[in-house]
PDB file of C-alpha atoms and ligand atoms in Angstrom:
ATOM      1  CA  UNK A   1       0.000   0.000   0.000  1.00 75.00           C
ATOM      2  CA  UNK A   2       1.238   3.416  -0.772  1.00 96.00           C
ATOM      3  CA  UNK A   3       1.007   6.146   2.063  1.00 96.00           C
ATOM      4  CA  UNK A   4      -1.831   8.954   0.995  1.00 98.00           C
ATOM      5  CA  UNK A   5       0.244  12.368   0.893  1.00 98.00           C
ATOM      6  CA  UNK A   6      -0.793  16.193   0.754  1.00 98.00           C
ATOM      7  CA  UNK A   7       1.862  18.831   0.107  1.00 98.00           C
ATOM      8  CA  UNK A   8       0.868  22.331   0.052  1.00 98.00           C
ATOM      9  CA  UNK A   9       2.961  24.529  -1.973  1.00 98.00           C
ATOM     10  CA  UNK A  10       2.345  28.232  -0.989  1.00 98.00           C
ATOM     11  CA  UNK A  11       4.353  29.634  -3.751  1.00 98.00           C
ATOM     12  CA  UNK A  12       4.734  33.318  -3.435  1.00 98.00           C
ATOM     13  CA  UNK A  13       2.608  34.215  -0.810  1.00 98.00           C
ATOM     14  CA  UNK A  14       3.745  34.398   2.931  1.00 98.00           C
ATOM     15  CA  UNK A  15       4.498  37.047   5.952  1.00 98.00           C
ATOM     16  CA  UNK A  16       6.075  36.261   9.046  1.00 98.00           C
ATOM     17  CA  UNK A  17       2.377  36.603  10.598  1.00 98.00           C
ATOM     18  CA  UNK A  18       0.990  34.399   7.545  1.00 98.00           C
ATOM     19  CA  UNK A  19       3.529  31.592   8.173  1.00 98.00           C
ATOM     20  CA  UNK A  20       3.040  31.066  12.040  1.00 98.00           C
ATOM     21  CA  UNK A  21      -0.942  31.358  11.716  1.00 98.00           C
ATOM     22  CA  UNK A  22      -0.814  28.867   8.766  1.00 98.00           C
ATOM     23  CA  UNK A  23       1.617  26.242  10.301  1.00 98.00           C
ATOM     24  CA  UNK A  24       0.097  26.700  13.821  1.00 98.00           C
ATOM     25  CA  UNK A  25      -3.181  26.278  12.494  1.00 98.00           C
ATOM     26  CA  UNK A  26      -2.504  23.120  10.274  1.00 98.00           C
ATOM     27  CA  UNK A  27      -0.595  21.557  13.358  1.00 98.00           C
ATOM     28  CA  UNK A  28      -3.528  21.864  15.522  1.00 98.00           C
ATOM     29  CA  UNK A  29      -6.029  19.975  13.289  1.00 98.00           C
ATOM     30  CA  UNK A  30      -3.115  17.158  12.137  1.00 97.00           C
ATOM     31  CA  UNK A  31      -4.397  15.074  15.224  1.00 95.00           C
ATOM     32  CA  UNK A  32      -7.194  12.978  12.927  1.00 95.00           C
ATOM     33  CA  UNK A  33      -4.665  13.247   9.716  1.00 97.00           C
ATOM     34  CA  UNK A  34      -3.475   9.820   8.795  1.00 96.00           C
ATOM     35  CA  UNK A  35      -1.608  10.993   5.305  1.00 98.00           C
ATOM     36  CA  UNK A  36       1.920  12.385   5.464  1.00 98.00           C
ATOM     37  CA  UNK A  37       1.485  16.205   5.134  1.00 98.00           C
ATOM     38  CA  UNK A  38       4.158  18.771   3.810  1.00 98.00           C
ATOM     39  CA  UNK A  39       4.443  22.419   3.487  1.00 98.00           C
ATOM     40  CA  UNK A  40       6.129  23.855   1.034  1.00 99.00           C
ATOM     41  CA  UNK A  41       6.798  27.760   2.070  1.00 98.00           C
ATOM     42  CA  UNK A  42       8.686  30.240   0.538  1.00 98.00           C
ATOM     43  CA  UNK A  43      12.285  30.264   1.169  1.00 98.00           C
ATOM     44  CA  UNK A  44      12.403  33.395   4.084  1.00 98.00           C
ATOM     45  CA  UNK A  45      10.527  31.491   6.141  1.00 98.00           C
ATOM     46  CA  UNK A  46      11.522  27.927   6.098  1.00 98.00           C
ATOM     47  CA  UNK A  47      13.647  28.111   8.725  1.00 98.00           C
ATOM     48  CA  UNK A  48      10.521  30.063  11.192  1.00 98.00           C
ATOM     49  CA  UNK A  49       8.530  26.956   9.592  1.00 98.00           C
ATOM     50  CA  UNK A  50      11.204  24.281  10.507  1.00 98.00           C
ATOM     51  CA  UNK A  51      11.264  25.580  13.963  1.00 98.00           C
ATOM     52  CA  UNK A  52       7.328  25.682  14.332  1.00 98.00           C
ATOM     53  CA  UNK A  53       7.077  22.283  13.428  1.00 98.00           C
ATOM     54  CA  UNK A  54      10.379  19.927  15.102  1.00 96.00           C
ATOM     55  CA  UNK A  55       8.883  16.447  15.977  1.00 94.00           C
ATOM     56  CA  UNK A  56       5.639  17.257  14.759  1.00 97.00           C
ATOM     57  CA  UNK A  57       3.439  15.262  11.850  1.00 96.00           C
ATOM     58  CA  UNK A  58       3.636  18.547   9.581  1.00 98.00           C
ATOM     59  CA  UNK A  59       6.999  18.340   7.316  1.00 98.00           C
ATOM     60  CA  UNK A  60       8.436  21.331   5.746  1.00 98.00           C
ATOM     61  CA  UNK A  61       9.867  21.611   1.953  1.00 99.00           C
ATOM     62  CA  UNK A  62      11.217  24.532  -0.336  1.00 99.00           C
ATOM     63  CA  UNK A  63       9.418  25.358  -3.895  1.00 98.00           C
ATOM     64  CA  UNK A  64      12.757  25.654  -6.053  1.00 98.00           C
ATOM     65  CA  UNK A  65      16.830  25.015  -6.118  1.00 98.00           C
ATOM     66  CA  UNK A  66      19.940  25.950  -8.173  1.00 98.00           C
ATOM     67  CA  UNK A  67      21.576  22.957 -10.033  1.00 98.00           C
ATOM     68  CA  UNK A  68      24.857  23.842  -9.154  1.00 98.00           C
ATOM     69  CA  UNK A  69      26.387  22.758  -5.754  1.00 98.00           C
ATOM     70  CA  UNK A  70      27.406  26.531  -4.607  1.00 98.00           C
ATOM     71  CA  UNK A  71      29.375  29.377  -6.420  1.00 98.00           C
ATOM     72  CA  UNK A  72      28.360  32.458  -8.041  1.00 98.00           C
ATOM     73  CA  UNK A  73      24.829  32.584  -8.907  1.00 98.00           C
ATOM     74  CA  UNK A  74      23.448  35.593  -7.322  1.00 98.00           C
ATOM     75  CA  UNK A  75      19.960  35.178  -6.057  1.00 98.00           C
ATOM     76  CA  UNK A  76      20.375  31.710  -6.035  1.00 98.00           C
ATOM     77  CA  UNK A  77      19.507  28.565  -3.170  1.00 98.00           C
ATOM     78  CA  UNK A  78      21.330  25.491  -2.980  1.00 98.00           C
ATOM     79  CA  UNK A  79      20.188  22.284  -2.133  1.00 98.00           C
ATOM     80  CA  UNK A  80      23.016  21.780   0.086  1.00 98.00           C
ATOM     81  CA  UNK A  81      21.289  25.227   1.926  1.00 98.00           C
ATOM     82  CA  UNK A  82      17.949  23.897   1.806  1.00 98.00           C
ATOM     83  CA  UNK A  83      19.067  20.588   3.189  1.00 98.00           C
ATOM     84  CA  UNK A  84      21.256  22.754   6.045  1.00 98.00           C
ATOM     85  CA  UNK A  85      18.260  23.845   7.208  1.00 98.00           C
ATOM     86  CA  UNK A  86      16.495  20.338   7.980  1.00 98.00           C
ATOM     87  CA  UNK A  87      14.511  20.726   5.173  1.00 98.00           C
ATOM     88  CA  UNK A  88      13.114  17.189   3.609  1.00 98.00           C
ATOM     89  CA  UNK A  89      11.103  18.372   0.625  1.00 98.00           C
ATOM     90  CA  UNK A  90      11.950  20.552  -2.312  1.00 99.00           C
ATOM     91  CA  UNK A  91       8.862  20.932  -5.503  1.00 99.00           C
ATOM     92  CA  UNK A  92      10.929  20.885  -8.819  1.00 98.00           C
ATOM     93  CA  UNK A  93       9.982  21.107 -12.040  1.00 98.00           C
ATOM     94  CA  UNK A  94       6.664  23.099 -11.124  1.00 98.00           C
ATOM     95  CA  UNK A  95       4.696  24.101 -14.672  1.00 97.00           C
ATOM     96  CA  UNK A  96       5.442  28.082 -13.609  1.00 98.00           C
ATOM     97  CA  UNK A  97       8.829  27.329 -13.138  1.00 98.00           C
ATOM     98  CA  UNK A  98       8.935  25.562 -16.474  1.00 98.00           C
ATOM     99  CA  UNK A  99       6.409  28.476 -18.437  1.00 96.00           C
ATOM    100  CA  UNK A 100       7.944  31.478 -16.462  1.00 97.00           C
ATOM    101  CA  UNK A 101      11.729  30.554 -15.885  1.00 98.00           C
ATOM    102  CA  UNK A 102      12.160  28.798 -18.791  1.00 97.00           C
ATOM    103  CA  UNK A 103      13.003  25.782 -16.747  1.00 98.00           C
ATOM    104  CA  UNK A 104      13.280  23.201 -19.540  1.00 98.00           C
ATOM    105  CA  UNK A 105      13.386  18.989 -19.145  1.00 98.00           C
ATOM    106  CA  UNK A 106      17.006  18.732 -18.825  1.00 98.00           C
ATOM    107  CA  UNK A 107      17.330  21.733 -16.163  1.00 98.00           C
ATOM    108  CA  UNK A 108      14.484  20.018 -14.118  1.00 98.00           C
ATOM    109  CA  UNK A 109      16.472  16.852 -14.886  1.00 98.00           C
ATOM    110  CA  UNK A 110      19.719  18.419 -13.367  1.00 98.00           C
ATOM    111  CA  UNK A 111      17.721  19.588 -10.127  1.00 98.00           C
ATOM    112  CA  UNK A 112      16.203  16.132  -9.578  1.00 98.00           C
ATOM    113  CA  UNK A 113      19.639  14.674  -9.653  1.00 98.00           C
ATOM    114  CA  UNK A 114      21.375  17.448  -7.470  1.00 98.00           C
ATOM    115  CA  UNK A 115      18.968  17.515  -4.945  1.00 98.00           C
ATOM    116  CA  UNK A 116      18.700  13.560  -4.532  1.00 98.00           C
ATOM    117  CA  UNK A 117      22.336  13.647  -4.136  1.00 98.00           C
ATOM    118  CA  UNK A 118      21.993  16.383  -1.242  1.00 98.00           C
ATOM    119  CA  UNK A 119      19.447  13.760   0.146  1.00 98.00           C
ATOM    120  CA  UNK A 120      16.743  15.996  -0.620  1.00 98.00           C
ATOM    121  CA  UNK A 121      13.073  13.907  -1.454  1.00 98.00           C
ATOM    122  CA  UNK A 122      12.222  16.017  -4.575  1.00 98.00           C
ATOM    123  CA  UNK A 123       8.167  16.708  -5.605  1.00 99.00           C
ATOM    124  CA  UNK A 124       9.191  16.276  -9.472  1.00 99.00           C
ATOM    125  CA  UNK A 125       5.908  18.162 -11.272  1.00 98.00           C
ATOM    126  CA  UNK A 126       4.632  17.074 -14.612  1.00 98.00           C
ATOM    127  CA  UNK A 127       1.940  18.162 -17.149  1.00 98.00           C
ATOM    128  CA  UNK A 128       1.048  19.040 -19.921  1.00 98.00           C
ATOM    129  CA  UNK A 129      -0.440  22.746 -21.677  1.00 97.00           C
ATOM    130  CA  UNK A 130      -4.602  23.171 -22.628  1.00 96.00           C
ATOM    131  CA  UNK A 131      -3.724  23.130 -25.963  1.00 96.00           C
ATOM    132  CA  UNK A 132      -1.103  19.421 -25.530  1.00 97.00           C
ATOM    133  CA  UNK A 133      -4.094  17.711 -24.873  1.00 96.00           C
ATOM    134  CA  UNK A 134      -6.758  19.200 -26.812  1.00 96.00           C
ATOM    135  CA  UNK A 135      -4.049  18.340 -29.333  1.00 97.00           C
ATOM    136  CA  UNK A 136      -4.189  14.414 -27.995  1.00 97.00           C
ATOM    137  CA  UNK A 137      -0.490  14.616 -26.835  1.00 98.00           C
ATOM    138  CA  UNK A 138      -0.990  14.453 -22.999  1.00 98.00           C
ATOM    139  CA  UNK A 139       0.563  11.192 -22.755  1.00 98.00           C
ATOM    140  CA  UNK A 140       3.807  12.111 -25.225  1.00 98.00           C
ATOM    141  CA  UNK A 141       4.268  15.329 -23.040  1.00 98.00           C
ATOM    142  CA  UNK A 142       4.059  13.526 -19.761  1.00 98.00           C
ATOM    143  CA  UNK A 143       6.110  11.108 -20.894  1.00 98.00           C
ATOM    144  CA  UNK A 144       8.360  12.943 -22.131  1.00 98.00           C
ATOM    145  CA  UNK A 145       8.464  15.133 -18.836  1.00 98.00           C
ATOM    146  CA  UNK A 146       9.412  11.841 -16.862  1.00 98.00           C
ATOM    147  CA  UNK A 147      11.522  10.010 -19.138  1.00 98.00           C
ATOM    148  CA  UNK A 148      13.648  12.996 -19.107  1.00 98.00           C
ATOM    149  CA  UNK A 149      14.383  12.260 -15.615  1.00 98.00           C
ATOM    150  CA  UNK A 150      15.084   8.309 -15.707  1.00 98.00           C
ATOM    151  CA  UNK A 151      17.346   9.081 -18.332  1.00 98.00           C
ATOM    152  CA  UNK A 152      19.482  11.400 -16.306  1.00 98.00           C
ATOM    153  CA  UNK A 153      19.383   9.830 -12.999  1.00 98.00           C
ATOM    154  CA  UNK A 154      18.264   6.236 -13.392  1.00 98.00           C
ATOM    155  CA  UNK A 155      14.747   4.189 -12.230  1.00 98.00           C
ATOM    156  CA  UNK A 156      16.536   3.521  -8.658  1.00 98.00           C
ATOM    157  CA  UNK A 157      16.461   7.234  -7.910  1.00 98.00           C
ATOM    158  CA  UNK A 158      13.044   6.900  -8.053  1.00 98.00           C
ATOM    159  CA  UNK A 159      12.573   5.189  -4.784  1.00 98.00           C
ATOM    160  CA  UNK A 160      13.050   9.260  -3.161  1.00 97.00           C
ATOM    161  CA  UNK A 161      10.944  10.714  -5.347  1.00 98.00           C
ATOM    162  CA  UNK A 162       7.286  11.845  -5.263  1.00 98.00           C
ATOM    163  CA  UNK A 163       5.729  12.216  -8.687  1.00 98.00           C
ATOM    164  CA  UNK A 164       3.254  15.147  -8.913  1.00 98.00           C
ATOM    165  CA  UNK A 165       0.635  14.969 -12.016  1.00 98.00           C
ATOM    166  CA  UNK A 166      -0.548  18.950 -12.656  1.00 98.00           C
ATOM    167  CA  UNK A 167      -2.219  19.574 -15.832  1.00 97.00           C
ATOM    168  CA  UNK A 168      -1.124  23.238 -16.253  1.00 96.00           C
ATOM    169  CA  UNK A 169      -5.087  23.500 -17.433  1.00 97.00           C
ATOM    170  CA  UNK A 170      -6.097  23.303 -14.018  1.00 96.00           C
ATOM    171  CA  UNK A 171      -3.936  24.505 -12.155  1.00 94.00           C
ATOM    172  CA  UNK A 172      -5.076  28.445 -10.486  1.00 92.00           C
ATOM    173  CA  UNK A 173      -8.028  28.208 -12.680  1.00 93.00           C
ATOM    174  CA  UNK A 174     -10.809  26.299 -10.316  1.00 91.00           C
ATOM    175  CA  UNK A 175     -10.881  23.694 -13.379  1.00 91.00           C
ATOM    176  CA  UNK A 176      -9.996  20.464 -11.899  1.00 92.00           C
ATOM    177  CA  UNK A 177      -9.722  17.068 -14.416  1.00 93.00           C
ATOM    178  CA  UNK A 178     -11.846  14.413 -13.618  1.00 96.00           C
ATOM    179  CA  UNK A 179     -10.962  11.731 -11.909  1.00 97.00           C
ATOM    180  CA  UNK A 180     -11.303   9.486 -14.946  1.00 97.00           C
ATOM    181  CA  UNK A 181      -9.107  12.118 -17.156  1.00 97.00           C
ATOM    182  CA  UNK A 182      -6.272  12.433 -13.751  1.00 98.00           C
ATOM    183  CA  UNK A 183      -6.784   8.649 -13.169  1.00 98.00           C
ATOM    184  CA  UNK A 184      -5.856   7.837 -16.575  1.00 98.00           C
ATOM    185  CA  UNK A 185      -2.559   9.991 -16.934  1.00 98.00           C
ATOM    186  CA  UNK A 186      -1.698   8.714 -13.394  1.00 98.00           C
ATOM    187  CA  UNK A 187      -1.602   5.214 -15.137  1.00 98.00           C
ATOM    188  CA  UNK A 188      -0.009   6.130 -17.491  1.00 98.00           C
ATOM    189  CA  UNK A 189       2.862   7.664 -15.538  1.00 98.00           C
ATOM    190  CA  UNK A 190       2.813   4.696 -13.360  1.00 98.00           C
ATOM    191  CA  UNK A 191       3.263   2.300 -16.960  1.00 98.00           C
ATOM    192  CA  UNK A 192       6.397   4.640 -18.072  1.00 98.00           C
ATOM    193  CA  UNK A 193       8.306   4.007 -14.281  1.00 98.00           C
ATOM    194  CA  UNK A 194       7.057   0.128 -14.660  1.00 98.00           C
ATOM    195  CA  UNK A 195       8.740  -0.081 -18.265  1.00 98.00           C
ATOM    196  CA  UNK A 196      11.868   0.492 -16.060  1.00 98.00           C
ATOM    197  CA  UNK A 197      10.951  -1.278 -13.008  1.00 98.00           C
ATOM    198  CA  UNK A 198       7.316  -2.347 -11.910  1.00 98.00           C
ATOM    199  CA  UNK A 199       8.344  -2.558  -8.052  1.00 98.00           C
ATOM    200  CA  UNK A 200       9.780   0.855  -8.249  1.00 98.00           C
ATOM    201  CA  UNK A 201       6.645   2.081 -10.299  1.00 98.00           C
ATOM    202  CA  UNK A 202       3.967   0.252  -7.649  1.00 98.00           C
ATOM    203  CA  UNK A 203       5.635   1.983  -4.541  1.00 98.00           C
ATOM    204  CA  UNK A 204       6.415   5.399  -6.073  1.00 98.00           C
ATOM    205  CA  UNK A 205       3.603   7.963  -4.758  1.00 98.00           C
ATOM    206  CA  UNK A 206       1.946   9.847  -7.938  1.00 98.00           C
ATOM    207  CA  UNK A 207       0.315  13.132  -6.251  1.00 98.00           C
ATOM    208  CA  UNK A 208      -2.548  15.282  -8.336  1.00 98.00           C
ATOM    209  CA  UNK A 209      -2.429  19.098  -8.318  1.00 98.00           C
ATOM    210  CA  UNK A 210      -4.771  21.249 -10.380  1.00 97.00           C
ATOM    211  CA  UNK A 211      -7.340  22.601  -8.243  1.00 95.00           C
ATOM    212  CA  UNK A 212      -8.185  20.471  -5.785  1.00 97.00           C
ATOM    213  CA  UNK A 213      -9.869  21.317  -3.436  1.00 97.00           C
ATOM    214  CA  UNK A 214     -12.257  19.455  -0.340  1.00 97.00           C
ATOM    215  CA  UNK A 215     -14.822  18.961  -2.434  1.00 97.00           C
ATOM    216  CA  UNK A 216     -12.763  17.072  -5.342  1.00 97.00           C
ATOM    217  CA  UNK A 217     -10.642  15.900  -2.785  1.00 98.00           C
ATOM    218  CA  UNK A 218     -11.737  12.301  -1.908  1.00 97.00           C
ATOM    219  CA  UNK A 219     -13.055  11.724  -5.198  1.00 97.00           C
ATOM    220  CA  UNK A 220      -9.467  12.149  -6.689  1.00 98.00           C
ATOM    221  CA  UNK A 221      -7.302  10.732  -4.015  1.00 98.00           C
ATOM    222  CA  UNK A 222      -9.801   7.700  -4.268  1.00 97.00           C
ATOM    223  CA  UNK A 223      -8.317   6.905  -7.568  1.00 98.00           C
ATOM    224  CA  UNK A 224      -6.566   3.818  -7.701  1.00 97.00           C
ATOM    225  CA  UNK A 225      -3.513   5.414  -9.189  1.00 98.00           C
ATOM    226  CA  UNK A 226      -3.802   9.036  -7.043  1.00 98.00           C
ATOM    227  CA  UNK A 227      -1.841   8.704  -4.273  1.00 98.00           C
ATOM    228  CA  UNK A 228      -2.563  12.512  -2.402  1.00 98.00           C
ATOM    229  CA  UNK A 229      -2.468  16.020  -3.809  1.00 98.00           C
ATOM    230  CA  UNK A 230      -0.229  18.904  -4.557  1.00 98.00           C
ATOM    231  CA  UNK A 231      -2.276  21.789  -3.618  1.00 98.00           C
ATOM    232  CA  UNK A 232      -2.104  25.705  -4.206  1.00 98.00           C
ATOM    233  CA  UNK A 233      -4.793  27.651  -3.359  1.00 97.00           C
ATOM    234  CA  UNK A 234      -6.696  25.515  -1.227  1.00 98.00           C
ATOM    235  CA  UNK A 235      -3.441  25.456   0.828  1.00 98.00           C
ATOM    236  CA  UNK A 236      -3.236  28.566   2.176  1.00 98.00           C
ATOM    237  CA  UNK A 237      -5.730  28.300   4.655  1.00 98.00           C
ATOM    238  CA  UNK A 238      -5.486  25.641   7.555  1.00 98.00           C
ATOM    239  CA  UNK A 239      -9.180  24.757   7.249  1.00 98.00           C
ATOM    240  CA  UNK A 240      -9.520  24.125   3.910  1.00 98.00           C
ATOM    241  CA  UNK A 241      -6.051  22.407   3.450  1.00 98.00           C
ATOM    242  CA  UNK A 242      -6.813  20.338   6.227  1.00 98.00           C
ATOM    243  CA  UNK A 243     -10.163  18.993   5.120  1.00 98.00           C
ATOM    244  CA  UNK A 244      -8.145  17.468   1.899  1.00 98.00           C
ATOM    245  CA  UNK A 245      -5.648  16.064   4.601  1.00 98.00           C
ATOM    246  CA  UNK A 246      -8.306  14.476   5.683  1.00 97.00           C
ATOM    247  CA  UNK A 247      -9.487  12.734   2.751  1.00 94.00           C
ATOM    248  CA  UNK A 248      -6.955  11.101   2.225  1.00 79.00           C
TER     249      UNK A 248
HETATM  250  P1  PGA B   1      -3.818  25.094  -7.353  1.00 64.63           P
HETATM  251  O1  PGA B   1      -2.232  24.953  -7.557  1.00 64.63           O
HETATM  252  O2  PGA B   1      -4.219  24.077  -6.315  1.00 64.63           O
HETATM  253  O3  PGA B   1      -4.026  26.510  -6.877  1.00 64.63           O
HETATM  254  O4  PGA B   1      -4.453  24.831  -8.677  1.00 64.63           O
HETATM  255  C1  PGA B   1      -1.617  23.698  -7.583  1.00 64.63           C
HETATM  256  C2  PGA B   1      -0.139  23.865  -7.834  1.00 64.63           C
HETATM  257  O5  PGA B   1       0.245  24.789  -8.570  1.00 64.63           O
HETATM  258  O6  PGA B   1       0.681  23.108  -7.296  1.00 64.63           O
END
């Protein structure tokens, strides 16, 4: 059986105020929360969000890294930082990292690899654009997206990562696939990793993002092949967040 998990990612949006209300809040309902929960807060404040939450159930993770080990790239965190400051998780290959930053498959390749080998668990995001799938491509994209990283650092590597399936489609737009459409793709994914290596593939968590919310919630996470959510907007306040915690 694979573990139900919930990650939150906050992306740009966070105070000092924000961040202790938020994790505070979320800690205090985590009693009834059987899935493994994660946070993923802007960099400022992981460290106020590490300290909030030492031996608790809620895990912290960062939204972004550099590929290189350290040097000069101003502006820049490393995963050696992020891992310095007990920091598990780290989201990579996010679809507005890859549409704003130009992050392309082999950069989001080379920050899989560098952050497994800083012993960082990375949240690798795939999807695919509105027009991909209108176009029937969803399944060359996403495979594509994850074949990209197998290639660069090998099937194994997959046993520390979480896979997390966002059409870009749904994602900030209160559109949210169905759970035959995310089900499907979620397969799919799961039949590229088993090409490599089924055990890998059956114990490797696939997470849905793209709206969810606690209505969809339960419905998606029931899928056979959804194994917990990657969640904006709903995860920015501990009540709502929570609720999807709980369906899991
Ligand atoms: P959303 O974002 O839940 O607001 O659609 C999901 C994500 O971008 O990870």
């Amino acid at each position: 059986m694979r573990e139900v998990i919930v990650a939150g990612n906050w992306k740009m949006n966070a105070t000092k105020e924000m961040t202790n209300t938020l994790v505070m809040g979320v800690l205090n309902g985590l009693s009834d929360v059987n899935a493994k929960v994660i946070a993923c807060v802007p960099f400022p404040y992981l460290s106020q969000a590490v300290a909030l939450t030492t031996h608790s159930q809620l895990n912290i993770g960062a939204q972004n890294l550099n590929t290189n080990e350290s040097g000069a790239f101003t502006g820049e965190v490393s995963a050696e930082m992020i891992k310095d400051l007990d920091v598990q998780y780290v989201i990579v290959g996010h679809s507005e990292r890859r549409s704003l930053y130009g992050e392309t498959d082999k950069i989001v390749a080379e920050k899989i690899e560098i952050a497994i080998n800083n012993g960082l668990t990375p949240l690798f995001c795939v999807g695919e654009l509105l027009s991909e799938r209108e176009e029937g491509n969803t399944e060359a994209v996403v495979g594509r997206q994850v074949r990209a990283v197998i290639d660069r650092v090998g099937i194994e590597a997959f046993r520390d990562i979480i896979v997390a399936y966002e059409p870009v489609w749904a994602i900030g737009t209160g559109v949210t696939a169905t759970p035959e459409q995310a089900q499907e793709t979620h397969a799919f994914i799961r039949s590229v990793l088993a090409d490599n290596d089924n055990d890998i593939a059956q114990s490797t968590p696939i997470l849905y993002g793209g709206s969810m919310n606690p209505i969809n919630a339960e419905e998606l996470i029931g899928c056979k092949d959804i194994d917990g959510g990657l969640i904006g907007g709903a995860s920015l306040k501990a009540d709502s967040f929570l609720q999807i915690c709980r369906a899991g």
